[in-house]
Amino acid sequence: MASKEEISAFIAREFPQTRIVVEAVGDQRATISQVIDHADLRPGGTVSGPTLMAVADVALYVAVLGVIGIVPLAVTTSLTINFLRKPEAGRRIIGECQLMKVGKTLAIGEVSLYSEGLPDAVAHVVGTYAIPPQHLR
């Protein structure tokens, strides 16, 4: 298992370009957030799909690391997103992940994405992470 602080330090060190903030980790869950800026927007003032997918992917990664520990080579093998409504451009995107199953080689979870402060999800994501064999950890 890895703590919020350990995961935050790992992400800051290995992914210095990220603007993701780890808000909470534990009990096969993770909550993260990302401030949205002009580079994340599409014409019409909506948050881009790639931005939403990145937030969801990192939420899954953080939840998985919270269970298995810092395993840099855990990687995404599948990510399916359903866009539900237009995200608010002036609000952070919040990703709430719940892992559904963590096995020896795969972890499966779902992520709900929200515009900060609003009750309805803007997207729903299901993803799978591959967990490397024990000797690679």
CSV table of C-alpha atoms in Angstrom, one decimal:
chain,number,residue,atom,x,y,z
A,1,MET,CA,0.0,0.0,0.0
A,2,ALA,CA,1.1,3.6,-0.6
A,3,SER,CA,-0.1,6.7,1.1
A,4,LYS,CA,-1.4,9.9,-0.4
A,5,GLU,CA,1.9,11.6,0.4
A,6,GLU,CA,4.0,8.8,-1.1
A,7,ILE,CA,1.9,8.8,-4.3
A,8,SER,CA,1.9,12.6,-4.6
A,9,ALA,CA,5.7,12.6,-4.2
A,10,PHE,CA,6.1,9.9,-6.8
A,11,ILE,CA,3.9,11.6,-9.3
A,12,ALA,CA,5.6,15.0,-8.8
A,13,ARG,CA,9.0,13.3,-9.3
A,14,GLU,CA,8.1,11.1,-12.3
A,15,PHE,CA,5.5,13.3,-14.0
A,16,PRO,CA,6.6,16.9,-13.4
A,17,GLN,CA,4.5,18.2,-16.2
A,18,THR,CA,1.2,17.1,-14.5
A,19,ARG,CA,-1.2,19.5,-12.8
A,20,ILE,CA,-3.0,16.7,-11.0
A,21,VAL,CA,-3.5,17.0,-7.3
A,22,VAL,CA,-4.0,13.9,-5.2
A,23,GLU,CA,-6.9,14.7,-2.9
A,24,ALA,CA,-7.4,11.3,-1.2
A,25,VAL,CA,-6.4,7.7,-1.4
A,26,GLY,CA,-7.5,4.6,0.5
A,27,ASP,CA,-10.0,1.7,0.7
A,28,GLN,CA,-9.5,1.0,-3.1
A,29,ARG,CA,-10.5,4.6,-3.9
A,30,ALA,CA,-8.8,7.8,-5.0
A,31,THR,CA,-9.9,11.3,-5.6
A,32,ILE,CA,-7.8,13.7,-7.7
A,33,SER,CA,-8.3,17.1,-9.2
A,34,GLN,CA,-7.0,19.3,-12.0
A,35,VAL,CA,-7.2,23.0,-12.5
A,36,ILE,CA,-8.5,23.7,-16.0
A,37,ASP,CA,-6.7,26.4,-18.1
A,38,HIS,CA,-7.0,27.7,-21.6
A,39,ALA,CA,-4.9,24.8,-23.0
A,40,ASP,CA,-7.5,22.3,-21.8
A,41,LEU,CA,-10.4,23.9,-23.7
A,42,ARG,CA,-12.0,23.2,-27.0
A,43,PRO,CA,-13.9,25.8,-29.1
A,44,GLY,CA,-17.1,26.7,-27.3
A,45,GLY,CA,-15.5,26.7,-23.9
A,46,THR,CA,-15.8,23.0,-23.1
A,47,VAL,CA,-13.0,20.9,-21.5
A,48,SER,CA,-11.4,18.7,-24.1
A,49,GLY,CA,-11.8,14.9,-24.2
A,50,PRO,CA,-8.1,14.2,-23.9
A,51,THR,CA,-8.0,16.3,-20.7
A,52,LEU,CA,-10.9,14.4,-19.2
A,53,MET,CA,-9.3,11.1,-20.2
A,54,ALA,CA,-6.0,12.0,-18.6
A,55,VAL,CA,-7.7,12.9,-15.3
A,56,ALA,CA,-9.6,9.6,-15.3
A,57,ASP,CA,-6.4,7.6,-16.2
A,58,VAL,CA,-4.4,9.3,-13.4
A,59,ALA,CA,-7.3,8.7,-10.9
A,60,LEU,CA,-7.2,4.9,-11.8
A,61,TYR,CA,-3.4,4.9,-11.5
A,62,VAL,CA,-3.5,6.6,-8.1
A,63,ALA,CA,-6.1,4.2,-6.8
A,64,VAL,CA,-4.1,1.2,-8.0
A,65,LEU,CA,-0.9,2.5,-6.4
A,66,GLY,CA,-2.8,3.0,-3.2
A,67,VAL,CA,-3.5,-0.7,-3.2
A,68,ILE,CA,-0.3,-2.3,-4.6
A,69,GLY,CA,2.3,0.3,-3.6
A,70,ILE,CA,4.6,2.4,-5.9
A,71,VAL,CA,4.9,0.2,-9.0
A,72,PRO,CA,5.9,2.5,-11.8
A,73,LEU,CA,5.4,-0.1,-14.5
A,74,ALA,CA,1.7,-0.6,-13.8
A,75,VAL,CA,0.1,0.6,-17.1
A,76,THR,CA,-3.2,1.3,-18.7
A,77,THR,CA,-4.5,-1.6,-20.8
A,78,SER,CA,-8.0,-0.3,-21.4
A,79,LEU,CA,-9.9,3.0,-21.0
A,80,THR,CA,-13.5,3.6,-22.0
A,81,ILE,CA,-15.2,6.9,-21.5
A,82,ASN,CA,-18.7,8.1,-21.8
A,83,PHE,CA,-19.2,11.8,-22.0
A,84,LEU,CA,-22.3,12.8,-20.2
A,85,ARG,CA,-22.6,16.6,-20.2
A,86,LYS,CA,-20.5,19.7,-21.0
A,87,PRO,CA,-17.9,20.3,-18.2
A,88,GLU,CA,-17.7,23.8,-16.8
A,89,ALA,CA,-14.6,25.5,-18.2
A,90,GLY,CA,-14.0,27.7,-15.1
A,91,ARG,CA,-14.1,24.8,-12.6
A,92,ARG,CA,-11.5,22.2,-11.6
A,93,ILE,CA,-12.2,18.6,-12.9
A,94,ILE,CA,-12.6,16.2,-10.0
A,95,GLY,CA,-12.0,12.5,-10.6
A,96,GLU,CA,-13.4,10.0,-8.1
A,97,CYS,CA,-12.2,6.4,-8.7
A,98,GLN,CA,-13.5,3.2,-7.1
A,99,LEU,CA,-11.6,0.0,-7.9
A,100,MET,CA,-13.9,-2.9,-8.7
A,101,LYS,CA,-11.3,-5.7,-8.6
A,102,VAL,CA,-7.6,-5.9,-7.9
A,103,GLY,CA,-6.1,-9.2,-8.9
A,104,LYS,CA,-2.5,-10.4,-9.4
A,105,THR,CA,-2.1,-9.1,-12.9
A,106,LEU,CA,-5.0,-6.7,-13.5
A,107,ALA,CA,-6.9,-4.0,-11.7
A,108,ILE,CA,-10.3,-2.8,-12.9
A,109,GLY,CA,-12.0,0.4,-11.8
A,110,GLU,CA,-14.4,3.1,-12.6
A,111,VAL,CA,-14.1,6.8,-12.4
A,112,SER,CA,-16.7,9.5,-12.2
A,113,LEU,CA,-15.6,12.9,-13.4
A,114,TYR,CA,-17.2,16.1,-12.1
A,115,SER,CA,-16.9,19.9,-12.6
A,116,GLU,CA,-16.0,21.0,-9.1
A,117,GLY,CA,-19.0,21.9,-7.0
A,118,LEU,CA,-21.7,20.5,-9.3
A,119,PRO,CA,-23.5,17.3,-8.5
A,120,ASP,CA,-23.9,15.6,-11.9
A,121,ALA,CA,-21.0,13.7,-13.4
A,122,VAL,CA,-19.6,15.0,-16.7
A,123,ALA,CA,-18.2,11.7,-17.7
A,124,HIS,CA,-18.1,8.0,-16.6
A,125,VAL,CA,-14.9,6.0,-17.3
A,126,VAL,CA,-14.1,2.3,-16.9
A,127,GLY,CA,-10.5,1.2,-17.1
A,128,THR,CA,-8.1,-1.7,-16.6
A,129,TYR,CA,-4.5,-1.5,-15.4
A,130,ALA,CA,-1.9,-4.2,-15.9
A,131,ILE,CA,0.1,-5.0,-12.8
A,132,PRO,CA,3.7,-6.2,-13.6
A,133,PRO,CA,4.9,-9.5,-12.3
A,134,GLN,CA,6.3,-9.4,-8.7
A,135,HIS,CA,10.0,-9.4,-9.8
A,136,LEU,CA,9.5,-6.1,-11.8
A,137,ARG,CA,8.2,-4.2,-8.7
